[in-house]
JSON list of N, CA and C in Angstrom, two decimals:
[
{"chain": "M", "resi": 442, "resn": "MET", "atom": "N", "xyz": [9.40, 9.96, 7.65]},
{"chain": "M", "resi": 442, "resn": "MET", "atom": "CA", "xyz": [8.14, 10.58, 8.02]},
{"chain": "M", "resi": 442, "resn": "MET", "atom": "C", "xyz": [8.31, 11.21, 9.40]},
{"chain": "M", "resi": 443, "resn": "GLU", "atom": "N", "xyz": [7.71, 12.37, 9.57]},
{"chain": "M", "resi": 443, "resn": "GLU", "atom": "CA", "xyz": [7.77, 13.04, 10.86]},
{"chain": "M", "resi": 443, "resn": "GLU", "atom": "C", "xyz": [7.08, 12.20, 11.93]},
{"chain": "M", "resi": 444, "resn": "ASN", "atom": "N", "xyz": [7.41, 12.44, 13.17]},
{"chain": "M", "resi": 444, "resn": "ASN", "atom": "CA", "xyz": [6.77, 11.72, 14.27]},
{"chain": "M", "resi": 444, "resn": "ASN", "atom": "C", "xyz": [5.38, 12.31, 14.48]},
{"chain": "M", "resi": 445, "resn": "ILE", "atom": "N", "xyz": [4.34, 11.53, 14.18]},
{"chain": "M", "resi": 445, "resn": "ILE", "atom": "CA", "xyz": [2.97, 12.00, 14.23]},
{"chain": "M", "resi": 445, "resn": "ILE", "atom": "C", "xyz": [2.27, 11.37, 15.42]},
{"chain": "M", "resi": 446, "resn": "SER", "atom": "N", "xyz": [1.45, 12.15, 16.10]},
{"chain": "M", "resi": 446, "resn": "SER", "atom": "CA", "xyz": [0.64, 11.61, 17.18]},
{"chain": "M", "resi": 446, "resn": "SER", "atom": "C", "xyz": [-0.80, 12.02, 16.93]},
{"chain": "M", "resi": 447, "resn": "LEU", "atom": "N", "xyz": [-1.56, 11.15, 16.31]},
{"chain": "M", "resi": 447, "resn": "LEU", "atom": "CA", "xyz": [-2.99, 11.37, 16.08]},
{"chain": "M", "resi": 447, "resn": "LEU", "atom": "C", "xyz": [-3.74, 10.28, 16.80]},
{"chain": "M", "resi": 448, "resn": "SER", "atom": "N", "xyz": [-4.86, 10.62, 17.37]},
{"chain": "M", "resi": 448, "resn": "SER", "atom": "CA", "xyz": [-5.66, 9.62, 18.07]},
{"chain": "M", "resi": 448, "resn": "SER", "atom": "C", "xyz": [-7.13, 9.86, 17.75]},
{"chain": "M", "resi": 449, "resn": "LYS", "atom": "N", "xyz": [-7.81, 8.82, 17.35]},
{"chain": "M", "resi": 449, "resn": "LYS", "atom": "CA", "xyz": [-9.24, 8.90, 17.05]},
{"chain": "M", "resi": 449, "resn": "LYS", "atom": "C", "xyz": [-9.92, 7.68, 17.63]},
{"chain": "M", "resi": 450, "resn": "GLU", "atom": "N", "xyz": [-11.09, 7.87, 18.21]},
{"chain": "M", "resi": 450, "resn": "GLU", "atom": "CA", "xyz": [-11.87, 6.73, 18.69]},
{"chain": "M", "resi": 450, "resn": "GLU", "atom": "C", "xyz": [-12.64, 6.14, 17.52]},
{"chain": "M", "resi": 451, "resn": "ARG", "atom": "N", "xyz": [-12.62, 4.83, 17.40]},
{"chain": "M", "resi": 451, "resn": "ARG", "atom": "CA", "xyz": [-13.32, 4.13, 16.31]},
{"chain": "M", "resi": 451, "resn": "ARG", "atom": "C", "xyz": [-14.19, 3.03, 16.90]},
{"chain": "M", "resi": 452, "resn": "ASN", "atom": "N", "xyz": [-15.28, 2.71, 16.22]},
{"chain": "M", "resi": 452, "resn": "ASN", "atom": "CA", "xyz": [-16.14, 1.60, 16.62]},
{"chain": "M", "resi": 452, "resn": "ASN", "atom": "C", "xyz": [-15.73, 0.35, 15.87]},
{"chain": "M", "resi": 453, "resn": "VAL", "atom": "N", "xyz": [-15.88, -0.79, 16.48]},
{"chain": "M", "resi": 453, "resn": "VAL", "atom": "CA", "xyz": [-15.64, -2.07, 15.82]},
{"chain": "M", "resi": 453, "resn": "VAL", "atom": "C", "xyz": [-16.88, -2.39, 15.00]},
{"chain": "M", "resi": 454, "resn": "ILE", "atom": "N", "xyz": [-16.67, -2.83, 13.74]},
{"chain": "M", "resi": 454, "resn": "ILE", "atom": "CA", "xyz": [-17.78, -3.16, 12.85]},
{"chain": "M", "resi": 454, "resn": "ILE", "atom": "C", "xyz": [-17.67, -4.60, 12.39]},
{"chain": "M", "resi": 455, "resn": "SER", "atom": "N", "xyz": [-18.79, -5.16, 11.92]},
{"chain": "M", "resi": 455, "resn": "SER", "atom": "CA", "xyz": [-18.79, -6.51, 11.36]},
{"chain": "M", "resi": 455, "resn": "SER", "atom": "C", "xyz": [-18.38, -6.44, 9.90]},
{"chain": "M", "resi": 456, "resn": "VAL", "atom": "N", "xyz": [-17.49, -7.35, 9.51]},
{"chain": "M", "resi": 456, "resn": "VAL", "atom": "CA", "xyz": [-17.07, -7.47, 8.11]},
{"chain": "M", "resi": 456, "resn": "VAL", "atom": "C", "xyz": [-17.10, -8.96, 7.81]},
{"chain": "M", "resi": 457, "resn": "GLY", "atom": "N", "xyz": [-18.20, -9.44, 7.23]},
{"chain": "M", "resi": 457, "resn": "GLY", "atom": "CA", "xyz": [-18.36, -10.87, 7.01]},
{"chain": "M", "resi": 457, "resn": "GLY", "atom": "C", "xyz": [-18.37, -11.59, 8.34]},
{"chain": "M", "resi": 458, "resn": "HIS", "atom": "N", "xyz": [-17.51, -12.60, 8.48]},
{"chain": "M", "resi": 458, "resn": "HIS", "atom": "CA", "xyz": [-17.40, -13.35, 9.74]},
{"chain": "M", "resi": 458, "resn": "HIS", "atom": "C", "xyz": [-16.30, -12.79, 10.64]},
{"chain": "M", "resi": 459, "resn": "SER", "atom": "N", "xyz": [-15.77, -11.64, 10.27]},
{"chain": "M", "resi": 459, "resn": "SER", "atom": "CA", "xyz": [-14.69, -11.02, 11.05]},
{"chain": "M", "resi": 459, "resn": "SER", "atom": "C", "xyz": [-15.15, -9.69, 11.62]},
{"chain": "M", "resi": 460, "resn": "LEU", "atom": "N", "xyz": [-14.25, -9.04, 12.31]},
{"chain": "M", "resi": 460, "resn": "LEU", "atom": "CA", "xyz": [-14.49, -7.70, 12.84]},
{"chain": "M", "resi": 460, "resn": "LEU", "atom": "C", "xyz": [-13.51, -6.75, 12.16]},
{"chain": "M", "resi": 461, "resn": "GLY", "atom": "N", "xyz": [-13.90, -5.50, 12.06]},
{"chain": "M", "resi": 461, "resn": "GLY", "atom": "CA", "xyz": [-13.04, -4.52, 11.42]},
{"chain": "M", "resi": 461, "resn": "GLY", "atom": "C", "xyz": [-13.09, -3.19, 12.13]},
{"chain": "M", "resi": 462, "resn": "VAL", "atom": "N", "xyz": [-12.11, -2.36, 11.84]},
{"chain": "M", "resi": 462, "resn": "VAL", "atom": "CA", "xyz": [-12.04, -1.00, 12.36]},
{"chain": "M", "resi": 462, "resn": "VAL", "atom": "C", "xyz": [-11.68, -0.12, 11.18]},
{"chain": "M", "resi": 463, "resn": "THR", "atom": "N", "xyz": [-12.40, 0.97, 11.00]},
{"chain": "M", "resi": 463, "resn": "THR", "atom": "CA", "xyz": [-12.09, 1.87, 9.90]},
{"chain": "M", "resi": 463, "resn": "THR", "atom": "C", "xyz": [-10.91, 2.77, 10.27]},
{"chain": "M", "resi": 464, "resn": "ILE", "atom": "N", "xyz": [-10.22, 3.23, 9.24]},
{"chain": "M", "resi": 464, "resn": "ILE", "atom": "CA", "xyz": [-9.09, 4.14, 9.42]},
{"chain": "M", "resi": 464, "resn": "ILE", "atom": "C", "xyz": [-9.56, 5.52, 8.95]},
{"chain": "M", "resi": 465, "resn": "PRO", "atom": "N", "xyz": [-9.46, 6.53, 9.81]},
{"chain": "M", "resi": 465, "resn": "PRO", "atom": "CA", "xyz": [-9.88, 7.86, 9.39]},
{"chain": "M", "resi": 465, "resn": "PRO", "atom": "C", "xyz": [-9.12, 8.32, 8.14]},
{"chain": "M", "resi": 466, "resn": "ALA", "atom": "N", "xyz": [-9.82, 9.01, 7.25]},
{"chain": "M", "resi": 466, "resn": "ALA", "atom": "CA", "xyz": [-9.24, 9.43, 5.97]},
{"chain": "M", "resi": 466, "resn": "ALA", "atom": "C", "xyz": [-7.96, 10.22, 6.14]},
{"chain": "M", "resi": 467, "resn": "GLU", "atom": "N", "xyz": [-7.91, 11.12, 7.11]},
{"chain": "M", "resi": 467, "resn": "GLU", "atom": "CA", "xyz": [-6.70, 11.95, 7.29]},
{"chain": "M", "resi": 467, "resn": "GLU", "atom": "C", "xyz": [-5.50, 11.09, 7.68]},
{"chain": "M", "resi": 468, "resn": "MET", "atom": "N", "xyz": [-5.73, 10.04, 8.47]},
{"chain": "M", "resi": 468, "resn": "MET", "atom": "CA", "xyz": [-4.64, 9.14, 8.85]},
{"chain": "M", "resi": 468, "resn": "MET", "atom": "C", "xyz": [-4.20, 8.30, 7.65]},
{"chain": "M", "resi": 469, "resn": "ALA", "atom": "N", "xyz": [-5.17, 7.78, 6.92]},
{"chain": "M", "resi": 469, "resn": "ALA", "atom": "CA", "xyz": [-4.86, 6.97, 5.74]},
{"chain": "M", "resi": 469, "resn": "ALA", "atom": "C", "xyz": [-4.04, 7.78, 4.75]},
{"chain": "M", "resi": 470, "resn": "LYS", "atom": "N", "xyz": [-4.42, 9.03, 4.55]},
{"chain": "M", "resi": 470, "resn": "LYS", "atom": "CA", "xyz": [-3.70, 9.88, 3.60]},
{"chain": "M", "resi": 470, "resn": "LYS", "atom": "C", "xyz": [-2.26, 10.12, 4.07]},
{"chain": "M", "resi": 471, "resn": "LYS", "atom": "N", "xyz": [-2.08, 10.44, 5.34]},
{"chain": "M", "resi": 471, "resn": "LYS", "atom": "CA", "xyz": [-0.73, 10.69, 5.87]},
{"chain": "M", "resi": 471, "resn": "LYS", "atom": "C", "xyz": [0.16, 9.46, 5.76]},
{"chain": "M", "resi": 472, "resn": "LEU", "atom": "N", "xyz": [-0.45, 8.26, 5.88]},
{"chain": "M", "resi": 472, "resn": "LEU", "atom": "CA", "xyz": [0.32, 7.02, 5.83]},
{"chain": "M", "resi": 472, "resn": "LEU", "atom": "C", "xyz": [0.41, 6.43, 4.43]},
{"chain": "M", "resi": 473, "resn": "GLY", "atom": "N", "xyz": [-0.30, 7.01, 3.47]},
{"chain": "M", "resi": 473, "resn": "GLY", "atom": "CA", "xyz": [-0.29, 6.48, 2.11]},
{"chain": "M", "resi": 473, "resn": "GLY", "atom": "C", "xyz": [-1.03, 5.16, 2.01]},
{"chain": "M", "resi": 474, "resn": "ILE", "atom": "N", "xyz": [-2.08, 4.99, 2.80]},
{"chain": "M", "resi": 474, "resn": "ILE", "atom": "CA", "xyz": [-2.85, 3.75, 2.80]},
{"chain": "M", "resi": 474, "resn": "ILE", "atom": "C", "xyz": [-4.02, 3.89, 1.83]},
{"chain": "M", "resi": 475, "resn": "THR", "atom": "N", "xyz": [-4.16, 2.91, 0.94]},
{"chain": "M", "resi": 475, "resn": "THR", "atom": "CA", "xyz": [-5.27, 2.87, -0.01]},
{"chain": "M", "resi": 475, "resn": "THR", "atom": "C", "xyz": [-5.98, 1.52, 0.14]},
{"chain": "M", "resi": 476, "resn": "LYS", "atom": "N", "xyz": [-6.99, 1.28, -0.69]},
{"chain": "M", "resi": 476, "resn": "LYS", "atom": "CA", "xyz": [-7.72, 0.01, -0.64]},
{"chain": "M", "resi": 476, "resn": "LYS", "atom": "C", "xyz": [-6.81, -1.19, -0.86]},
{"chain": "M", "resi": 477, "resn": "LYS", "atom": "N", "xyz": [-5.76, -1.03, -1.62]},
{"chain": "M", "resi": 477, "resn": "LYS", "atom": "CA", "xyz": [-4.88, -2.16, -1.96]},
{"chain": "M", "resi": 477, "resn": "LYS", "atom": "C", "xyz": [-3.71, -2.34, -0.99]},
{"chain": "M", "resi": 478, "resn": "THR", "atom": "N", "xyz": [-3.58, -1.45, -0.04]},
{"chain": "M", "resi": 478, "resn": "THR", "atom": "CA", "xyz": [-2.47, -1.53, 0.92]},
{"chain": "M", "resi": 478, "resn": "THR", "atom": "C", "xyz": [-2.65, -2.73, 1.83]},
{"chain": "M", "resi": 479, "resn": "LYS", "atom": "N", "xyz": [-1.57, -3.45, 2.06]},
{"chain": "M", "resi": 479, "resn": "LYS", "atom": "CA", "xyz": [-1.59, -4.57, 3.00]},
{"chain": "M", "resi": 479, "resn": "LYS", "atom": "C", "xyz": [-1.09, -4.08, 4.34]},
{"chain": "M", "resi": 480, "resn": "LEU", "atom": "N", "xyz": [-1.82, -4.45, 5.39]},
{"chain": "M", "resi": 480, "resn": "LEU", "atom": "CA", "xyz": [-1.44, -4.09, 6.75]},
{"chain": "M", "resi": 480, "resn": "LEU", "atom": "C", "xyz": [-1.15, -5.36, 7.53]},
{"chain": "M", "resi": 481, "resn": "GLU", "atom": "N", "xyz": [-0.22, -5.26, 8.46]},
{"chain": "M", "resi": 481, "resn": "GLU", "atom": "CA", "xyz": [0.08, -6.39, 9.33]},
{"chain": "M", "resi": 481, "resn": "GLU", "atom": "C", "xyz": [-0.46, -6.07, 10.72]},
{"chain": "M", "resi": 482, "resn": "VAL", "atom": "N", "xyz": [-1.28, -6.97, 11.26]},
{"chain": "M", "resi": 482, "resn": "VAL", "atom": "CA", "xyz": [-1.89, -6.78, 12.58]},
{"chain": "M", "resi": 482, "resn": "VAL", "atom": "C", "xyz": [-1.22, -7.76, 13.54]},
{"chain": "M", "resi": 483, "resn": "SER", "atom": "N", "xyz": [-0.67, -7.22, 14.62]},
{"chain": "M", "resi": 483, "resn": "SER", "atom": "CA", "xyz": [0.02, -8.04, 15.61]},
{"chain": "M", "resi": 483, "resn": "SER", "atom": "C", "xyz": [-0.61, -7.83, 16.98]},
{"chain": "M", "resi": 484, "resn": "LEU", "atom": "N", "xyz": [-0.67, -8.92, 17.75]},
{"chain": "M", "resi": 484, "resn": "LEU", "atom": "CA", "xyz": [-1.14, -8.85, 19.12]},
{"chain": "M", "resi": 484, "resn": "LEU", "atom": "C", "xyz": [0.07, -8.58, 20.01]},
{"chain": "M", "resi": 485, "resn": "THR", "atom": "N", "xyz": [0.01, -7.52, 20.82]},
{"chain": "M", "resi": 485, "resn": "THR", "atom": "CA", "xyz": [1.11, -7.18, 21.72]},
{"chain": "M", "resi": 485, "resn": "THR", "atom": "C", "xyz": [0.59, -7.18, 23.16]},
{"chain": "M", "resi": 486, "resn": "ASN", "atom": "N", "xyz": [1.49, -7.02, 24.11]},
{"chain": "M", "resi": 486, "resn": "ASN", "atom": "CA", "xyz": [1.08, -6.93, 25.52]},
{"chain": "M", "resi": 486, "resn": "ASN", "atom": "C", "xyz": [0.18, -5.73, 25.78]},
{"chain": "M", "resi": 487, "resn": "ASP", "atom": "N", "xyz": [0.35, -4.68, 24.98]},
{"chain": "M", "resi": 487, "resn": "ASP", "atom": "CA", "xyz": [-0.43, -3.45, 25.16]},
{"chain": "M", "resi": 487, "resn": "ASP", "atom": "C", "xyz": [-1.73, -3.45, 24.35]},
{"chain": "M", "resi": 488, "resn": "GLY", "atom": "N", "xyz": [-1.92, -4.38, 23.45]},
{"chain": "M", "resi": 488, "resn": "GLY", "atom": "CA", "xyz": [-3.12, -4.40, 22.61]},
{"chain": "M", "resi": 488, "resn": "GLY", "atom": "C", "xyz": [-2.79, -4.84, 21.20]},
{"chain": "M", "resi": 489, "resn": "LEU", "atom": "N", "xyz": [-3.18, -4.06, 20.22]},
{"chain": "M", "resi": 489, "resn": "LEU", "atom": "CA", "xyz": [-2.92, -4.37, 18.83]},
{"chain": "M", "resi": 489, "resn": "LEU", "atom": "C", "xyz": [-1.91, -3.39, 18.25]},
{"chain": "M", "resi": 490, "resn": "LYS", "atom": "N", "xyz": [-1.10, -3.89, 17.35]},
{"chain": "M", "resi": 490, "resn": "LYS", "atom": "CA", "xyz": [-0.17, -3.05, 16.60]},
{"chain": "M", "resi": 490, "resn": "LYS", "atom": "C", "xyz": [-0.48, -3.26, 15.14]},
{"chain": "M", "resi": 491, "resn": "ILE", "atom": "N", "xyz": [-0.73, -2.20, 14.42]},
{"chain": "M", "resi": 491, "resn": "ILE", "atom": "CA", "xyz": [-1.05, -2.28, 13.00]},
{"chain": "M", "resi": 491, "resn": "ILE", "atom": "C", "xyz": [0.00, -1.48, 12.24]},
{"chain": "M", "resi": 492, "resn": "VAL", "atom": "N", "xyz": [0.69, -2.13, 11.32]},
{"chain": "M", "resi": 492, "resn": "VAL", "atom": "CA", "xyz": [1.71, -1.45, 10.52]},
{"chain": "M", "resi": 492, "resn": "VAL", "atom": "C", "xyz": [1.48, -1.74, 9.05]},
{"chain": "M", "resi": 493, "resn": "LYS", "atom": "N", "xyz": [1.83, -0.76, 8.23]},
{"chain": "M", "resi": 493, "resn": "LYS", "atom": "CA", "xyz": [1.76, -0.91, 6.78]},
{"chain": "M", "resi": 493, "resn": "LYS", "atom": "C", "xyz": [2.87, -1.86, 6.35]},
{"chain": "M", "resi": 494, "resn": "LYS", "atom": "N", "xyz": [2.50, -2.90, 5.60]},
{"chain": "M", "resi": 494, "resn": "LYS", "atom": "CA", "xyz": [3.51, -3.86, 5.13]},
{"chain": "M", "resi": 494, "resn": "LYS", "atom": "C", "xyz": [4.39, -3.21, 4.09]},
{"chain": "M", "resi": 495, "resn": "LYS", "atom": "N", "xyz": [5.65, -3.51, 4.18]},
{"chain": "M", "resi": 495, "resn": "LYS", "atom": "CA", "xyz": [6.58, -3.01, 3.19]},
{"chain": "M", "resi": 495, "resn": "LYS", "atom": "C", "xyz": [6.46, -3.84, 1.93]},
{"chain": "M", "resi": 496, "resn": "SER", "atom": "N", "xyz": [6.76, -3.23, 0.82]},
{"chain": "M", "resi": 496, "resn": "SER", "atom": "CA", "xyz": [6.74, -3.93, -0.46]},
{"chain": "M", "resi": 496, "resn": "SER", "atom": "C", "xyz": [7.72, -5.08, -0.41]},
{"chain": "M", "resi": 497, "resn": "GLU", "atom": "N", "xyz": [7.35, -6.20, -0.99]},
{"chain": "M", "resi": 497, "resn": "GLU", "atom": "CA", "xyz": [8.26, -7.35, -1.03]},
{"chain": "M", "resi": 497, "resn": "GLU", "atom": "C", "xyz": [9.36, -7.14, -2.07]},
{"chain": "M", "resi": 498, "resn": "LEU", "atom": "N", "xyz": [9.18, -6.13, -2.92]},
{"chain": "M", "resi": 498, "resn": "LEU", "atom": "CA", "xyz": [10.18, -5.81, -3.92]},
{"chain": "M", "resi": 498, "resn": "LEU", "atom": "C", "xyz": [11.02, -4.64, -3.41]},
{"chain": "M", "resi": 499, "resn": "SER", "atom": "N", "xyz": [12.31, -4.70, -3.66]},
{"chain": "M", "resi": 499, "resn": "SER", "atom": "CA", "xyz": [13.17, -3.61, -3.19]},
{"chain": "M", "resi": 499, "resn": "SER", "atom": "C", "xyz": [12.90, -2.34, -3.99]},
{"chain": "M", "resi": 500, "resn": "SER", "atom": "N", "xyz": [13.18, -1.22, -3.37]},
{"chain": "M", "resi": 500, "resn": "SER", "atom": "CA", "xyz": [12.98, 0.06, -4.05]},
{"chain": "M", "resi": 500, "resn": "SER", "atom": "C", "xyz": [13.89, 0.18, -5.28]},
{"chain": "M", "resi": 501, "resn": "GLU", "atom": "N", "xyz": [15.06, -0.43, -5.22]},
{"chain": "M", "resi": 501, "resn": "GLU", "atom": "CA", "xyz": [15.97, -0.41, -6.37]},
{"chain": "M", "resi": 501, "resn": "GLU", "atom": "C", "xyz": [15.37, -1.16, -7.54]},
{"chain": "M", "resi": 502, "resn": "PHE", "atom": "N", "xyz": [14.73, -2.31, -7.27]},
{"chain": "M", "resi": 502, "resn": "PHE", "atom": "CA", "xyz": [14.11, -3.09, -8.32]},
{"chain": "M", "resi": 502, "resn": "PHE", "atom": "C", "xyz": [12.95, -2.31, -8.94]},
{"chain": "M", "resi": 503, "resn": "ILE", "atom": "N", "xyz": [12.12, -1.72, -8.11]},
{"chain": "M", "resi": 503, "resn": "ILE", "atom": "CA", "xyz": [10.98, -0.96, -8.61]},
{"chain": "M", "resi": 503, "resn": "ILE", "atom": "C", "xyz": [11.45, 0.22, -9.46]},
{"chain": "M", "resi": 504, "resn": "LYS", "atom": "N", "xyz": [12.50, 0.90, -9.00]},
{"chain": "M", "resi": 504, "resn": "LYS", "atom": "CA", "xyz": [13.06, 2.02, -9.77]},
{"chain": "M", "resi": 504, "resn": "LYS", "atom": "C", "xyz": [13.57, 1.53, -11.13]},
{"chain": "M", "resi": 505, "resn": "ALA", "atom": "N", "xyz": [14.30, 0.42, -11.14]},
{"chain": "M", "resi": 505, "resn": "ALA", "atom": "CA", "xyz": [14.83, -0.13, -12.38]},
{"chain": "M", "resi": 505, "resn": "ALA", "atom": "C", "xyz": [13.71, -0.54, -13.33]},
{"chain": "M", "resi": 506, "resn": "MET", "atom": "N", "xyz": [12.66, -1.14, -12.80]},
{"chain": "M", "resi": 506, "resn": "MET", "atom": "CA", "xyz": [11.52, -1.54, -13.64]},
{"chain": "M", "resi": 506, "resn": "MET", "atom": "C", "xyz": [10.84, -0.31, -14.25]},
{"chain": "M", "resi": 507, "resn": "ASN", "atom": "N", "xyz": [10.64, 0.71, -13.45]},
{"chain": "M", "resi": 507, "resn": "ASN", "atom": "CA", "xyz": [10.01, 1.94, -13.95]},
{"chain": "M", "resi": 507, "resn": "ASN", "atom": "C", "xyz": [10.85, 2.58, -15.05]},
{"chain": "M", "resi": 508, "resn": "GLU", "atom": "N", "xyz": [12.16, 2.61, -14.85]},
{"chain": "M", "resi": 508, "resn": "GLU", "atom": "CA", "xyz": [13.05, 3.18, -15.86]},
{"chain": "M", "resi": 508, "resn": "GLU", "atom": "C", "xyz": [13.00, 2.35, -17.14]},
{"chain": "M", "resi": 509, "resn": "THR", "atom": "N", "xyz": [12.97, 1.04, -17.00]},
{"chain": "M", "resi": 509, "resn": "THR", "atom": "CA", "xyz": [12.90, 0.15, -18.16]},
{"chain": "M", "resi": 509, "resn": "THR", "atom": "C", "xyz": [11.58, 0.33, -18.91]},
{"chain": "M", "resi": 510, "resn": "LEU", "atom": "N", "xyz": [10.49, 0.43, -18.17]},
{"chain": "M", "resi": 510, "resn": "LEU", "atom": "CA", "xyz": [9.18, 0.63, -18.81]},
{"chain": "M", "resi": 510, "resn": "LEU", "atom": "C", "xyz": [9.14, 1.94, -19.58]},
{"chain": "M", "resi": 511, "resn": "VAL", "atom": "N", "xyz": [9.75, 2.98, -19.03]},
{"chain": "M", "resi": 511, "resn": "VAL", "atom": "CA", "xyz": [9.79, 4.26, -19.74]},
{"chain": "M", "resi": 511, "resn": "VAL", "atom": "C", "xyz": [10.65, 4.13, -20.99]},
{"chain": "M", "resi": 512, "resn": "GLU", "atom": "N", "xyz": [11.83, 3.53, -20.84]},
{"chain": "M", "resi": 512, "resn": "GLU", "atom": "CA", "xyz": [12.76, 3.40, -21.96]},
{"chain": "M", "resi": 512, "resn": "GLU", "atom": "C", "xyz": [12.20, 2.57, -23.11]},
{"chain": "M", "resi": 513, "resn": "TYR", "atom": "N", "xyz": [11.49, 1.50, -22.78]},
{"chain": "M", "resi": 513, "resn": "TYR", "atom": "CA", "xyz": [10.99, 0.59, -23.82]},
{"chain": "M", "resi": 513, "resn": "TYR", "atom": "C", "xyz": [9.48, 0.71, -24.05]},
{"chain": "M", "resi": 514, "resn": "HIS", "atom": "N", "xyz": [8.89, 1.82, -23.65]},
{"chain": "M", "resi": 514, "resn": "HIS", "atom": "CA", "xyz": [7.44, 2.01, -23.76]},
{"chain": "M", "resi": 514, "resn": "HIS", "atom": "C", "xyz": [6.95, 1.79, -25.19]},
{"chain": "M", "resi": 515, "resn": "ASP", "atom": "N", "xyz": [7.59, 2.44, -26.17]},
{"chain": "M", "resi": 515, "resn": "ASP", "atom": "CA", "xyz": [7.13, 2.32, -27.56]},
{"chain": "M", "resi": 515, "resn": "ASP", "atom": "C", "xyz": [7.20, 0.88, -28.06]},
{"chain": "M", "resi": 516, "resn": "ALA", "atom": "N", "xyz": [8.30, 0.20, -27.76]},
{"chain": "M", "resi": 516, "resn": "ALA", "atom": "CA", "xyz": [8.44, -1.20, -28.19]},
{"chain": "M", "resi": 516, "resn": "ALA", "atom": "C", "xyz": [7.39, -2.09, -27.53]},
{"chain": "M", "resi": 517, "resn": "LEU", "atom": "N", "xyz": [7.12, -1.85, -26.25]},
{"chain": "M", "resi": 517, "resn": "LEU", "atom": "CA", "xyz": [6.11, -2.64, -25.55]},
{"chain": "M", "resi": 517, "resn": "LEU", "atom": "C", "xyz": [4.71, -2.39, -26.11]},
{"chain": "M", "resi": 518, "resn": "GLU", "atom": "N", "xyz": [4.43, -1.14, -26.50]},
{"chain": "M", "resi": 518, "resn": "GLU", "atom": "CA", "xyz": [3.12, -0.84, -27.10]},
{"chain": "M", "resi": 518, "resn": "GLU", "atom": "C", "xyz": [2.97, -1.56, -28.44]},
{"chain": "M", "resi": 519, "resn": "ILE", "atom": "N", "xyz": [4.03, -1.62, -29.24]},
{"chain": "M", "resi": 519, "resn": "ILE", "atom": "CA", "xyz": [3.99, -2.33, -30.52]},
{"chain": "M", "resi": 519, "resn": "ILE", "atom": "C", "xyz": [3.73, -3.81, -30.28]},
{"chain": "M", "resi": 520, "resn": "LEU", "atom": "N", "xyz": [4.42, -4.40, -29.31]},
{"chain": "M", "resi": 520, "resn": "LEU", "atom": "CA", "xyz": [4.20, -5.81, -28.98]},
{"chain": "M", "resi": 520, "resn": "LEU", "atom": "C", "xyz": [2.78, -6.04, -28.50]},
{"chain": "M", "resi": 521, "resn": "LYS", "atom": "N", "xyz": [2.27, -5.15, -27.70]},
{"chain": "M", "resi": 521, "resn": "LYS", "atom": "CA", "xyz": [0.90, -5.27, -27.18]},
{"chain": "M", "resi": 521, "resn": "LYS", "atom": "C", "xyz": [-0.10, -5.28, -28.33]},
{"chain": "M", "resi": 522, "resn": "LYS", "atom": "N", "xyz": [0.07, -4.37, -29.28]},
{"chain": "M", "resi": 522, "resn": "LYS", "atom": "CA", "xyz": [-0.86, -4.28, -30.44]},
{"chain": "M", "resi": 522, "resn": "LYS", "atom": "C", "xyz": [-0.75, -5.52, -31.31]},
{"chain": "M", "resi": 523, "resn": "SER", "atom": "N", "xyz": [0.44, -6.08, -31.45]},
{"chain": "M", "resi": 523, "resn": "SER", "atom": "CA", "xyz": [0.60, -7.25, -32.30]},
{"chain": "M", "resi": 523, "resn": "SER", "atom": "C", "xyz": [-0.02, -8.50, -31.68]},
{"chain": "M", "resi": 524, "resn": "ASP", "atom": "N", "xyz": [-0.25, -8.44, -30.37]},
{"chain": "M", "resi": 524, "resn": "ASP", "atom": "CA", "xyz": [-0.84, -9.58, -29.66]},
{"chain": "M", "resi": 524, "resn": "ASP", "atom": "C", "xyz": [-2.36, -9.55, -29.66]},
{"chain": "M", "resi": 525, "resn": "GLU", "atom": "N", "xyz": [-2.95, -8.42, -30.07]},
{"chain": "M", "resi": 525, "resn": "GLU", "atom": "CA", "xyz": [-4.41, -8.28, -30.05]},
{"chain": "M", "resi": 525, "resn": "GLU", "atom": "C", "xyz": [-5.06, -8.89, -31.26]}
]
């Protein structure tokens, strides 16, 4: 990813018994952040550091699974229907 420097002021909001900060849509889009994305929040000497958590599965594994799902799609659909 290119080196991006975006800065936006945000207000702290209440979220249940916690506090939250919204992420501007343009930043979320550039970072590929969705509702299901896990973020890691760390306390640093300078303040807070928020980073998108990496998948716990390797990219090679995900690629292999996707290829397998495509290759065996028809067989998996037959098994799915037989289970209903």
